[in-house]
Amino acid sequence: MIAPAAPFERASALLRAALEQGVLDGEDSAVLLYDLDGLDARLQELDLAFPASTLHAVAVKAAPFPWLLDRLADAGAGLEAASLPELRIALASGCPPERVVFDSPAKTVAEIREALELGVGLNADNFQELARLDALLAGAKPRGAVGLRVNPQVGQGAIAATSVAGHYSKFGEPIEKRAEIVQTYADRPWLTALHLHVGSQGCPLELMASGVRAVLDLRADIEAVCGQGRIRRFDIGGGLPATYRPENPAPGFADYAALLRQRCPELFTGEMELVTEFGRAVFAAAGVAASRVEYAKRQPGHRTAVIHLGADMFLRPCYAPDTWHHEMAAANPDGSLKSGPVEDWHVAGPLCFSGDFPSRLAPLAEVEPGDFILIRDTGAYTLGMWSRYNSRQMPKVVGVEGGRARVLRERETPEKVVTFWS
């Protein structure tokens, strides 16, 4: 098991670097900080856990920022795109087309055509999409690998909304259509890959490995009909969880790889290209959000810290607080951690609805206006899920590397928000 997410001392150090070096100013009511050294280390952990030939197509949706994805592409990673704009983001990040994987359950004919022309890897979601590919290819061989997404139907994890391998899923073709899937491959010699995904946060390793095992067994059935070596690429998806609560540490890449070596040894023989699509597990712990406290309100039985990040950036924690969680701490205006007695505080966002609480009853040291609230493990599925409700400005994004802070994305201006809506 990997250690819990980095302690708040590291989060404080990132914020202090940005403040001391003048990267943040008085107009920056909130900031998203990336520990770039930590991100590099996480990617190295991933590389060491799997065979060197593995294509790690990191999920763009987790953190769709070209300046961040470019760093991964330079390190040899690939990128996984789930929409046409994400595909364009992946290419704009400098990732070669052959290291890009295009997944989406709703690809249009034009999107499929563009993917074929670019030569990216493509995972078809269903038989109807394969029929569109038949028409577009017109007998030609695709430049990139093309596969079919199969739902292994091995069950759901603890969070239904992030589980995709139940008996029913909106994604892929169910493995219970085994004979039809095998015939589909027999009819299409250009179909040389298989794709699956079990889910993300809340899915245990055993469930994920069971899904991989089920589709590997399907691969054997396909090759019994189509010939050995027919499946040349096997995409196991992503789904490794992140540690959001210290008492529930998430497994590491090495843990998952070790289980797969035991349960699915075919993945490690070099017979086919292995592809992964991790996102949350790569990015989450590298990010720290910090917001200035605008007001510290005290009512009988309640203390409320009003900050500048709410359901606009923390959709899941605000709408499903029992499932989604971020650890928080209070910091002084200079970014140093506050000390003293800890009491329960509601951390309220700036949006105009009563459910806008990134956290309720968070244990914090005494909070005053001008302090910061530090929010840990925010590198994935936070700013990438930004909501336009109340037309709030996206915060500045800062990267810290070797103790040096630099702006990766400027704070959005009100004029740019007006342009968005115009």
PDB file of C-alpha atoms in Angstrom, residues 45-342:
ATOM      1  CA  GLU A  45       6.299   4.834 -10.137  1.00  0.00           C
ATOM      2  CA  LEU A  46       3.897   3.941 -12.928  1.00  0.00           C
ATOM      3  CA  ASP A  47       6.699   3.255 -15.393  1.00  0.00           C
ATOM      4  CA  LEU A  48       8.525   0.994 -12.934  1.00  0.00           C
ATOM      5  CA  ALA A  49       5.427  -1.039 -12.081  1.00  0.00           C
ATOM      6  CA  PHE A  50       4.669  -2.190 -15.639  1.00  0.00           C
ATOM      7  CA  PRO A  51       6.788  -3.490 -18.528  1.00  0.00           C
ATOM      8  CA  ALA A  52       8.841  -0.821 -20.277  1.00  0.00           C
ATOM      9  CA  SER A  53       6.892  -1.378 -23.504  1.00  0.00           C
ATOM     10  CA  THR A  54       3.557  -0.404 -21.874  1.00  0.00           C
ATOM     11  CA  LEU A  55       1.778   2.630 -23.297  1.00  0.00           C
ATOM     12  CA  HIS A  56       0.489   4.658 -20.359  1.00  0.00           C
ATOM     13  CA  ALA A  57      -2.226   6.768 -21.994  1.00  0.00           C
ATOM     14  CA  VAL A  58      -2.964   9.157 -19.126  1.00  0.00           C
ATOM     15  CA  ALA A  59      -6.596  10.331 -19.027  1.00  0.00           C
ATOM     16  CA  VAL A  60      -6.916  13.907 -20.327  1.00  0.00           C
ATOM     17  CA  LYS A  61     -10.244  14.397 -18.536  1.00  0.00           C
ATOM     18  CA  ALA A  62      -8.564  14.204 -15.135  1.00  0.00           C
ATOM     19  CA  ALA A  63      -6.500  17.366 -15.760  1.00  0.00           C
ATOM     20  CA  PRO A  64      -7.063  18.742 -19.292  1.00  0.00           C
ATOM     21  CA  PHE A  65      -4.251  21.290 -19.322  1.00  0.00           C
ATOM     22  CA  PRO A  66      -1.826  21.234 -22.276  1.00  0.00           C
ATOM     23  CA  TRP A  67       1.010  22.726 -20.191  1.00  0.00           C
ATOM     24  CA  LEU A  68       0.690  19.784 -17.767  1.00  0.00           C
ATOM     25  CA  LEU A  69       0.062  17.056 -20.330  1.00  0.00           C
ATOM     26  CA  ASP A  70       3.050  18.241 -22.351  1.00  0.00           C
ATOM     27  CA  ARG A  71       5.228  17.331 -19.375  1.00  0.00           C
ATOM     28  CA  LEU A  72       3.891  13.774 -19.432  1.00  0.00           C
ATOM     29  CA  ALA A  73       4.262  13.454 -23.192  1.00  0.00           C
ATOM     30  CA  ASP A  74       7.885  14.608 -22.948  1.00  0.00           C
ATOM     31  CA  ALA A  75       8.449  11.832 -20.405  1.00  0.00           C
ATOM     32  CA  GLY A  76       7.161   9.244 -22.888  1.00  0.00           C
ATOM     33  CA  ALA A  77       3.560   8.877 -21.725  1.00  0.00           C
ATOM     34  CA  GLY A  78       0.576   8.728 -24.028  1.00  0.00           C
ATOM     35  CA  LEU A  79      -2.788  10.437 -23.561  1.00  0.00           C
ATOM     36  CA  GLU A  80      -6.351   9.123 -23.521  1.00  0.00           C
ATOM     37  CA  ALA A  81      -9.065  11.390 -24.948  1.00  0.00           C
ATOM     38  CA  ALA A  82     -12.803  10.974 -24.384  1.00  0.00           C
ATOM     39  CA  SER A  83     -14.059  13.712 -26.729  1.00  0.00           C
ATOM     40  CA  LEU A  84     -12.963  15.501 -29.884  1.00  0.00           C
ATOM     41  CA  PRO A  85     -11.729  18.584 -27.941  1.00  0.00           C
ATOM     42  CA  GLU A  86      -9.787  16.278 -25.617  1.00  0.00           C
ATOM     43  CA  LEU A  87      -8.263  14.689 -28.708  1.00  0.00           C
ATOM     44  CA  ARG A  88      -7.219  18.147 -29.910  1.00  0.00           C
ATOM     45  CA  ILE A  89      -5.837  18.942 -26.430  1.00  0.00           C
ATOM     46  CA  ALA A  90      -3.764  15.742 -26.502  1.00  0.00           C
ATOM     47  CA  LEU A  91      -2.245  16.658 -29.858  1.00  0.00           C
ATOM     48  CA  ALA A  92      -1.716  20.287 -28.815  1.00  0.00           C
ATOM     49  CA  SER A  93       0.217  18.946 -25.828  1.00  0.00           C
ATOM     50  CA  GLY A  94       2.815  17.501 -28.192  1.00  0.00           C
ATOM     51  CA  CYS A  95       1.763  13.874 -27.812  1.00  0.00           C
ATOM     52  CA  PRO A  96       2.418  11.938 -31.062  1.00  0.00           C
ATOM     53  CA  PRO A  97      -0.776  10.504 -32.605  1.00  0.00           C
ATOM     54  CA  GLU A  98       0.490   6.950 -32.193  1.00  0.00           C
ATOM     55  CA  ARG A  99       0.537   7.497 -28.400  1.00  0.00           C
ATOM     56  CA  VAL A 100      -3.014   8.892 -28.273  1.00  0.00           C
ATOM     57  CA  VAL A 101      -6.045   6.704 -27.529  1.00  0.00           C
ATOM     58  CA  PHE A 102      -9.520   7.979 -28.445  1.00  0.00           C
ATOM     59  CA  ASP A 103     -12.429   6.678 -26.331  1.00  0.00           C
ATOM     60  CA  SER A 104     -15.984   7.993 -26.308  1.00  0.00           C
ATOM     61  CA  PRO A 105     -19.402   6.305 -26.205  1.00  0.00           C
ATOM     62  CA  ALA A 106     -20.859   8.883 -28.607  1.00  0.00           C
ATOM     63  CA  LYS A 107     -18.384   9.410 -31.464  1.00  0.00           C
ATOM     64  CA  THR A 108     -19.889  11.028 -34.548  1.00  0.00           C
ATOM     65  CA  VAL A 109     -18.987   9.945 -38.064  1.00  0.00           C
ATOM     66  CA  ALA A 110     -16.903  13.107 -38.456  1.00  0.00           C
ATOM     67  CA  GLU A 111     -15.022  12.398 -35.219  1.00  0.00           C
ATOM     68  CA  ILE A 112     -14.296   8.819 -36.247  1.00  0.00           C
ATOM     69  CA  ARG A 113     -13.102  10.024 -39.638  1.00  0.00           C
ATOM     70  CA  GLU A 114     -10.730  12.530 -38.033  1.00  0.00           C
ATOM     71  CA  ALA A 115      -9.346   9.879 -35.676  1.00  0.00           C
ATOM     72  CA  LEU A 116      -8.681   7.553 -38.616  1.00  0.00           C
ATOM     73  CA  GLU A 117      -6.982  10.314 -40.585  1.00  0.00           C
ATOM     74  CA  LEU A 118      -4.771  11.202 -37.610  1.00  0.00           C
ATOM     75  CA  GLY A 119      -3.783   7.593 -37.020  1.00  0.00           C
ATOM     76  CA  VAL A 120      -4.574   7.605 -33.291  1.00  0.00           C
ATOM     77  CA  GLY A 121      -5.628   4.479 -31.458  1.00  0.00           C
ATOM     78  CA  LEU A 122      -9.401   4.137 -31.397  1.00  0.00           C
ATOM     79  CA  ASN A 123     -11.642   2.064 -29.141  1.00  0.00           C
ATOM     80  CA  ALA A 124     -15.087   1.576 -30.634  1.00  0.00           C
ATOM     81  CA  ASP A 125     -17.847   1.550 -28.065  1.00  0.00           C
ATOM     82  CA  ASN A 126     -20.345  -0.709 -29.811  1.00  0.00           C
ATOM     83  CA  PHE A 127     -21.282  -2.721 -32.893  1.00  0.00           C
ATOM     84  CA  GLN A 128     -23.001   0.278 -34.535  1.00  0.00           C
ATOM     85  CA  GLU A 129     -19.770   2.246 -34.309  1.00  0.00           C
ATOM     86  CA  LEU A 130     -17.940  -0.656 -35.948  1.00  0.00           C
ATOM     87  CA  ALA A 131     -20.425  -0.483 -38.821  1.00  0.00           C
ATOM     88  CA  ARG A 132     -19.520   3.197 -39.253  1.00  0.00           C
ATOM     89  CA  LEU A 133     -15.867   2.202 -39.315  1.00  0.00           C
ATOM     90  CA  ASP A 134     -16.649  -0.369 -42.009  1.00  0.00           C
ATOM     91  CA  ALA A 135     -18.085   2.379 -44.194  1.00  0.00           C
ATOM     92  CA  LEU A 136     -15.279   4.847 -43.540  1.00  0.00           C
ATOM     93  CA  LEU A 137     -12.476   2.354 -44.071  1.00  0.00           C
ATOM     94  CA  ALA A 138     -14.057   0.875 -47.237  1.00  0.00           C
ATOM     95  CA  GLY A 139     -11.656  -2.041 -47.150  1.00  0.00           C
ATOM     96  CA  ALA A 140      -8.565  -0.024 -46.203  1.00  0.00           C
ATOM     97  CA  LYS A 141      -6.426  -0.830 -43.170  1.00  0.00           C
ATOM     98  CA  PRO A 142      -6.530   1.743 -40.334  1.00  0.00           C
ATOM     99  CA  ARG A 143      -3.239   3.466 -39.495  1.00  0.00           C
ATOM    100  CA  GLY A 144      -3.807   3.212 -35.744  1.00  0.00           C
ATOM    101  CA  ALA A 145      -4.929   0.273 -33.646  1.00  0.00           C
ATOM    102  CA  VAL A 146      -8.704  -0.200 -33.496  1.00  0.00           C
ATOM    103  CA  GLY A 147     -10.428  -2.175 -30.765  1.00  0.00           C
ATOM    104  CA  LEU A 148     -13.843  -2.809 -29.257  1.00  0.00           C
ATOM    105  CA  ARG A 149     -14.762  -1.847 -25.711  1.00  0.00           C
ATOM    106  CA  VAL A 150     -16.163  -4.814 -23.805  1.00  0.00           C
ATOM    107  CA  ASN A 151     -18.022  -4.601 -20.502  1.00  0.00           C
ATOM    108  CA  PRO A 152     -16.623  -7.513 -18.474  1.00  0.00           C
ATOM    109  CA  GLN A 153     -19.746  -7.571 -16.264  1.00  0.00           C
ATOM    110  CA  VAL A 154     -17.826  -8.444 -13.097  1.00  0.00           C
ATOM    111  CA  GLY A 155     -19.825  -6.164 -10.784  1.00  0.00           C
ATOM    112  CA  GLN A 156     -19.758  -2.700  -9.251  1.00  0.00           C
ATOM    113  CA  GLY A 157     -17.464  -1.076  -6.729  1.00  0.00           C
ATOM    114  CA  ALA A 158     -18.459   0.987  -3.705  1.00  0.00           C
ATOM    115  CA  ILE A 159     -19.492   4.010  -5.800  1.00  0.00           C
ATOM    116  CA  ALA A 160     -22.131   3.151  -8.386  1.00  0.00           C
ATOM    117  CA  ALA A 161     -21.631   6.380 -10.339  1.00  0.00           C
ATOM    118  CA  THR A 162     -17.973   5.547 -11.033  1.00  0.00           C
ATOM    119  CA  SER A 163     -18.461   1.816 -11.682  1.00  0.00           C
ATOM    120  CA  VAL A 164     -18.878   0.676 -15.280  1.00  0.00           C
ATOM    121  CA  ALA A 165     -18.661  -3.135 -15.142  1.00  0.00           C
ATOM    122  CA  GLY A 166     -22.028  -4.073 -13.676  1.00  0.00           C
ATOM    123  CA  HIS A 167     -24.438  -6.312 -15.543  1.00  0.00           C
ATOM    124  CA  TYR A 168     -25.641  -3.134 -17.291  1.00  0.00           C
ATOM    125  CA  SER A 169     -23.415  -0.260 -18.344  1.00  0.00           C
ATOM    126  CA  LYS A 170     -23.869   2.505 -20.886  1.00  0.00           C
ATOM    127  CA  PHE A 171     -20.344   1.704 -22.066  1.00  0.00           C
ATOM    128  CA  GLY A 172     -19.225  -1.018 -24.439  1.00  0.00           C
ATOM    129  CA  GLU A 173     -20.756  -4.300 -25.496  1.00  0.00           C
ATOM    130  CA  PRO A 174     -21.486  -6.768 -22.654  1.00  0.00           C
ATOM    131  CA  ILE A 175     -19.278  -9.824 -22.513  1.00  0.00           C
ATOM    132  CA  GLU A 176     -22.390 -11.984 -22.381  1.00  0.00           C
ATOM    133  CA  LYS A 177     -22.607 -11.307 -26.149  1.00  0.00           C
ATOM    134  CA  ARG A 178     -19.530 -13.489 -26.456  1.00  0.00           C
ATOM    135  CA  ALA A 179     -20.423 -15.292 -29.665  1.00  0.00           C
ATOM    136  CA  GLU A 180     -21.407 -12.057 -31.408  1.00  0.00           C
ATOM    137  CA  ILE A 181     -18.187 -10.367 -30.315  1.00  0.00           C
ATOM    138  CA  VAL A 182     -16.070 -13.253 -31.603  1.00  0.00           C
ATOM    139  CA  GLN A 183     -17.907 -13.180 -34.947  1.00  0.00           C
ATOM    140  CA  THR A 184     -17.393  -9.419 -35.130  1.00  0.00           C
ATOM    141  CA  TYR A 185     -13.627  -9.964 -34.984  1.00  0.00           C
ATOM    142  CA  ALA A 186     -13.810 -12.805 -37.491  1.00  0.00           C
ATOM    143  CA  ASP A 187     -15.584 -10.472 -39.934  1.00  0.00           C
ATOM    144  CA  ARG A 188     -13.065  -7.616 -39.520  1.00  0.00           C
ATOM    145  CA  PRO A 189      -9.377  -8.496 -39.929  1.00  0.00           C
ATOM    146  CA  TRP A 190      -8.471  -4.873 -39.088  1.00  0.00           C
ATOM    147  CA  LEU A 191      -9.946  -5.195 -35.593  1.00  0.00           C
ATOM    148  CA  THR A 192      -6.823  -6.041 -33.585  1.00  0.00           C
ATOM    149  CA  ALA A 193      -7.330  -4.589 -30.093  1.00  0.00           C
ATOM    150  CA  LEU A 194      -9.513  -5.099 -27.029  1.00  0.00           C
ATOM    151  CA  HIS A 195     -10.509  -2.494 -24.461  1.00  0.00           C
ATOM    152  CA  LEU A 196     -12.142  -2.674 -21.041  1.00  0.00           C
ATOM    153  CA  HIS A 197     -12.651  -0.491 -18.011  1.00  0.00           C
ATOM    154  CA  VAL A 198     -14.062  -1.543 -14.638  1.00  0.00           C
ATOM    155  CA  GLY A 199     -14.466   1.825 -12.933  1.00  0.00           C
ATOM    156  CA  SER A 200     -12.506   4.301 -10.860  1.00  0.00           C
ATOM    157  CA  GLN A 201     -12.705   5.509  -7.241  1.00  0.00           C
ATOM    158  CA  GLY A 202     -14.286   2.825  -5.088  1.00  0.00           C
ATOM    159  CA  CYS A 203     -13.256  -0.160  -7.197  1.00  0.00           C
ATOM    160  CA  PRO A 204     -10.992  -2.646  -5.336  1.00  0.00           C
ATOM    161  CA  LEU A 205      -8.021  -4.259  -7.057  1.00  0.00           C
ATOM    162  CA  GLU A 206      -9.619  -7.708  -7.071  1.00  0.00           C
ATOM    163  CA  LEU A 207     -12.606  -6.378  -9.000  1.00  0.00           C
ATOM    164  CA  MET A 208     -10.361  -4.605 -11.507  1.00  0.00           C
ATOM    165  CA  ALA A 209      -8.202  -7.697 -12.007  1.00  0.00           C
ATOM    166  CA  SER A 210     -11.318  -9.855 -12.434  1.00  0.00           C
ATOM    167  CA  GLY A 211     -12.449  -7.600 -15.270  1.00  0.00           C
ATOM    168  CA  VAL A 212      -9.086  -7.885 -16.996  1.00  0.00           C
ATOM    169  CA  ARG A 213      -9.128 -11.669 -16.552  1.00  0.00           C
ATOM    170  CA  ALA A 214     -12.599 -11.955 -18.078  1.00  0.00           C
ATOM    171  CA  VAL A 215     -11.637 -10.028 -21.226  1.00  0.00           C
ATOM    172  CA  LEU A 216      -8.352 -11.925 -21.536  1.00  0.00           C
ATOM    173  CA  ASP A 217     -10.418 -15.121 -21.616  1.00  0.00           C
ATOM    174  CA  LEU A 218     -12.521 -13.534 -24.368  1.00  0.00           C
ATOM    175  CA  ARG A 219      -9.299 -12.767 -26.225  1.00  0.00           C
ATOM    176  CA  ALA A 220      -8.479 -16.500 -26.143  1.00  0.00           C
ATOM    177  CA  ASP A 221     -11.860 -17.267 -27.710  1.00  0.00           C
ATOM    178  CA  ILE A 222     -11.269 -14.680 -30.440  1.00  0.00           C
ATOM    179  CA  GLU A 223      -7.839 -16.069 -31.244  1.00  0.00           C
ATOM    180  CA  ALA A 224      -9.190 -19.625 -31.309  1.00  0.00           C
ATOM    181  CA  VAL A 225     -11.293 -18.519 -34.285  1.00  0.00           C
ATOM    182  CA  CYS A 226      -9.144 -15.772 -35.840  1.00  0.00           C
ATOM    183  CA  GLY A 227      -5.669 -17.160 -35.211  1.00  0.00           C
ATOM    184  CA  GLN A 228      -3.059 -16.762 -32.506  1.00  0.00           C
ATOM    185  CA  GLY A 229      -1.661 -13.261 -32.210  1.00  0.00           C
ATOM    186  CA  ARG A 230      -4.739 -11.605 -33.640  1.00  0.00           C
ATOM    187  CA  ILE A 231      -5.150  -9.301 -30.613  1.00  0.00           C
ATOM    188  CA  ARG A 232      -2.033  -7.148 -30.724  1.00  0.00           C
ATOM    189  CA  ARG A 233      -3.122  -4.429 -28.263  1.00  0.00           C
ATOM    190  CA  PHE A 234      -4.850  -4.930 -24.922  1.00  0.00           C
ATOM    191  CA  ASP A 235      -6.142  -1.816 -23.125  1.00  0.00           C
ATOM    192  CA  ILE A 236      -6.976  -2.424 -19.454  1.00  0.00           C
ATOM    193  CA  GLY A 237      -8.307   1.110 -18.875  1.00  0.00           C
ATOM    194  CA  GLY A 238      -7.509   2.985 -15.697  1.00  0.00           C
ATOM    195  CA  GLY A 239      -9.404   3.173 -12.440  1.00  0.00           C
ATOM    196  CA  LEU A 240      -6.759   2.976  -9.740  1.00  0.00           C
ATOM    197  CA  PRO A 241      -8.162   5.030  -6.830  1.00  0.00           C
ATOM    198  CA  ALA A 242      -6.485   7.907  -5.030  1.00  0.00           C
ATOM    199  CA  THR A 243      -6.108   8.438  -1.283  1.00  0.00           C
ATOM    200  CA  TYR A 244      -8.555  11.109  -0.163  1.00  0.00           C
ATOM    201  CA  ARG A 245      -8.871   9.971   3.469  1.00  0.00           C
ATOM    202  CA  PRO A 246      -5.668   9.062   5.343  1.00  0.00           C
ATOM    203  CA  GLU A 247      -7.462   6.210   7.094  1.00  0.00           C
ATOM    204  CA  ASN A 248      -8.230   4.629   3.694  1.00  0.00           C
ATOM    205  CA  PRO A 249      -4.906   4.495   1.816  1.00  0.00           C
ATOM    206  CA  ALA A 250      -5.193   3.556  -1.829  1.00  0.00           C
ATOM    207  CA  PRO A 251      -3.184   0.749  -3.431  1.00  0.00           C
ATOM    208  CA  GLY A 252      -0.226   1.740  -5.567  1.00  0.00           C
ATOM    209  CA  PHE A 253       0.681   1.010  -9.160  1.00  0.00           C
ATOM    210  CA  ALA A 254       3.080  -1.710  -7.988  1.00  0.00           C
ATOM    211  CA  ASP A 255       0.275  -3.388  -6.003  1.00  0.00           C
ATOM    212  CA  TYR A 256      -1.980  -3.509  -9.042  1.00  0.00           C
ATOM    213  CA  ALA A 257       0.774  -4.721 -11.356  1.00  0.00           C
ATOM    214  CA  ALA A 258       1.717  -7.485  -8.902  1.00  0.00           C
ATOM    215  CA  LEU A 259      -1.881  -8.721  -8.768  1.00  0.00           C
ATOM    216  CA  LEU A 260      -2.133  -8.635 -12.559  1.00  0.00           C
ATOM    217  CA  ARG A 261       1.094 -10.639 -12.878  1.00  0.00           C
ATOM    218  CA  GLN A 262      -0.502 -13.265 -10.676  1.00  0.00           C
ATOM    219  CA  ARG A 263      -3.987 -13.288 -12.188  1.00  0.00           C
ATOM    220  CA  CYS A 264      -3.247 -12.228 -15.775  1.00  0.00           C
ATOM    221  CA  PRO A 265       0.315 -13.290 -16.658  1.00  0.00           C
ATOM    222  CA  GLU A 266      -0.389 -13.026 -20.412  1.00  0.00           C
ATOM    223  CA  LEU A 267      -0.154  -9.256 -20.089  1.00  0.00           C
ATOM    224  CA  PHE A 268       3.539  -9.488 -19.226  1.00  0.00           C
ATOM    225  CA  THR A 269       4.819 -11.910 -21.872  1.00  0.00           C
ATOM    226  CA  GLY A 270       5.329  -9.294 -24.599  1.00  0.00           C
ATOM    227  CA  GLU A 271       2.852 -11.041 -26.907  1.00  0.00           C
ATOM    228  CA  MET A 272       0.791  -7.873 -27.272  1.00  0.00           C
ATOM    229  CA  GLU A 273       1.056  -4.183 -26.463  1.00  0.00           C
ATOM    230  CA  LEU A 274      -0.309  -3.332 -23.019  1.00  0.00           C
ATOM    231  CA  VAL A 275      -2.144   0.002 -22.628  1.00  0.00           C
ATOM    232  CA  THR A 276      -3.281   1.711 -19.408  1.00  0.00           C
ATOM    233  CA  GLU A 277      -5.491   4.784 -18.968  1.00  0.00           C
ATOM    234  CA  PHE A 278      -4.823   6.020 -15.428  1.00  0.00           C
ATOM    235  CA  GLY A 279      -5.772   9.585 -14.552  1.00  0.00           C
ATOM    236  CA  ARG A 280      -6.817  10.165 -10.951  1.00  0.00           C
ATOM    237  CA  ALA A 281      -3.982   8.027  -9.578  1.00  0.00           C
ATOM    238  CA  VAL A 282      -1.433  10.048 -11.565  1.00  0.00           C
ATOM    239  CA  PHE A 283      -2.650  13.582 -10.901  1.00  0.00           C
ATOM    240  CA  ALA A 284      -4.672  13.748  -7.662  1.00  0.00           C
ATOM    241  CA  ALA A 285      -1.938  13.865  -5.022  1.00  0.00           C
ATOM    242  CA  ALA A 286       0.135  16.342  -7.069  1.00  0.00           C
ATOM    243  CA  GLY A 287      -2.458  19.098  -6.632  1.00  0.00           C
ATOM    244  CA  VAL A 288      -3.259  21.391  -3.699  1.00  0.00           C
ATOM    245  CA  ALA A 289      -5.963  24.049  -3.772  1.00  0.00           C
ATOM    246  CA  ALA A 290      -5.729  27.108  -1.556  1.00  0.00           C
ATOM    247  CA  SER A 291      -8.365  29.765  -1.001  1.00  0.00           C
ATOM    248  CA  ARG A 292      -8.296  32.906   1.076  1.00  0.00           C
ATOM    249  CA  VAL A 293     -10.891  33.057   3.822  1.00  0.00           C
ATOM    250  CA  GLU A 294     -13.133  35.996   3.043  1.00  0.00           C
ATOM    251  CA  TYR A 295     -15.273  35.782   6.177  1.00  0.00           C
ATOM    252  CA  ALA A 296     -15.204  33.737   9.382  1.00  0.00           C
ATOM    253  CA  LYS A 297     -18.768  33.624  10.691  1.00  0.00           C
ATOM    254  CA  ARG A 298     -19.738  32.440  14.138  1.00  0.00           C
ATOM    255  CA  GLN A 299     -23.283  31.479  15.110  1.00  0.00           C
ATOM    256  CA  PRO A 300     -24.456  29.461  18.112  1.00  0.00           C
ATOM    257  CA  GLY A 301     -23.194  25.938  17.517  1.00  0.00           C
ATOM    258  CA  HIS A 302     -21.612  26.745  14.141  1.00  0.00           C
ATOM    259  CA  ARG A 303     -18.400  28.205  12.743  1.00  0.00           C
ATOM    260  CA  THR A 304     -18.275  28.925   9.025  1.00  0.00           C
ATOM    261  CA  ALA A 305     -15.262  29.829   6.883  1.00  0.00           C
ATOM    262  CA  VAL A 306     -16.445  31.400   3.622  1.00  0.00           C
ATOM    263  CA  ILE A 307     -13.922  30.781   0.844  1.00  0.00           C
ATOM    264  CA  HIS A 308     -13.645  31.324  -2.920  1.00  0.00           C
ATOM    265  CA  LEU A 309     -13.855  27.704  -4.092  1.00  0.00           C
ATOM    266  CA  GLY A 310     -17.050  25.707  -3.838  1.00  0.00           C
ATOM    267  CA  ALA A 311     -19.194  23.558  -6.065  1.00  0.00           C
ATOM    268  CA  ASP A 312     -17.726  25.372  -9.059  1.00  0.00           C
ATOM    269  CA  MET A 313     -14.532  23.345  -8.490  1.00  0.00           C
ATOM    270  CA  PHE A 314     -15.667  20.672  -6.046  1.00  0.00           C
ATOM    271  CA  LEU A 315     -18.817  19.359  -7.663  1.00  0.00           C
ATOM    272  CA  ARG A 316     -18.642  15.874  -6.225  1.00  0.00           C
ATOM    273  CA  PRO A 317     -17.757  16.780  -2.621  1.00  0.00           C
ATOM    274  CA  CYS A 318     -20.592  19.336  -2.533  1.00  0.00           C
ATOM    275  CA  TYR A 319     -23.257  17.180  -4.162  1.00  0.00           C
ATOM    276  CA  ALA A 320     -22.188  13.791  -2.753  1.00  0.00           C
ATOM    277  CA  PRO A 321     -20.282  14.572   0.467  1.00  0.00           C
ATOM    278  CA  ASP A 322     -20.696  11.073   1.912  1.00  0.00           C
ATOM    279  CA  THR A 323     -18.747   9.645  -1.024  1.00  0.00           C
ATOM    280  CA  TRP A 324     -16.257  12.368  -1.963  1.00  0.00           C
ATOM    281  CA  HIS A 325     -13.921  14.058   0.460  1.00  0.00           C
ATOM    282  CA  HIS A 326     -10.823  16.252   0.655  1.00  0.00           C
ATOM    283  CA  GLU A 327      -8.657  16.791   3.727  1.00  0.00           C
ATOM    284  CA  MET A 328      -8.333  20.458   4.735  1.00  0.00           C
ATOM    285  CA  ALA A 329      -6.124  22.608   6.974  1.00  0.00           C
ATOM    286  CA  ALA A 330      -5.931  26.286   7.912  1.00  0.00           C
ATOM    287  CA  ALA A 331      -2.886  28.393   7.047  1.00  0.00           C
ATOM    288  CA  ASN A 332      -1.807  31.905   7.996  1.00  0.00           C
ATOM    289  CA  PRO A 333      -1.764  34.714   5.396  1.00  0.00           C
ATOM    290  CA  ASP A 334       1.925  33.914   4.723  1.00  0.00           C
ATOM    291  CA  GLY A 335       1.061  30.279   3.948  1.00  0.00           C
ATOM    292  CA  SER A 336       2.462  28.788   7.166  1.00  0.00           C
ATOM    293  CA  LEU A 337       0.241  26.262   8.912  1.00  0.00           C
ATOM    294  CA  LYS A 338      -1.857  27.540  11.798  1.00  0.00           C
ATOM    295  CA  SER A 339      -1.425  25.996  15.211  1.00  0.00           C
ATOM    296  CA  GLY A 340      -3.567  25.897  18.304  1.00  0.00           C
ATOM    297  CA  PRO A 341      -6.771  24.140  19.332  1.00  0.00           C
ATOM    298  CA  VAL A 342      -8.727  22.432  16.585  1.00  0.00           C
TER     299      VAL A 342
END
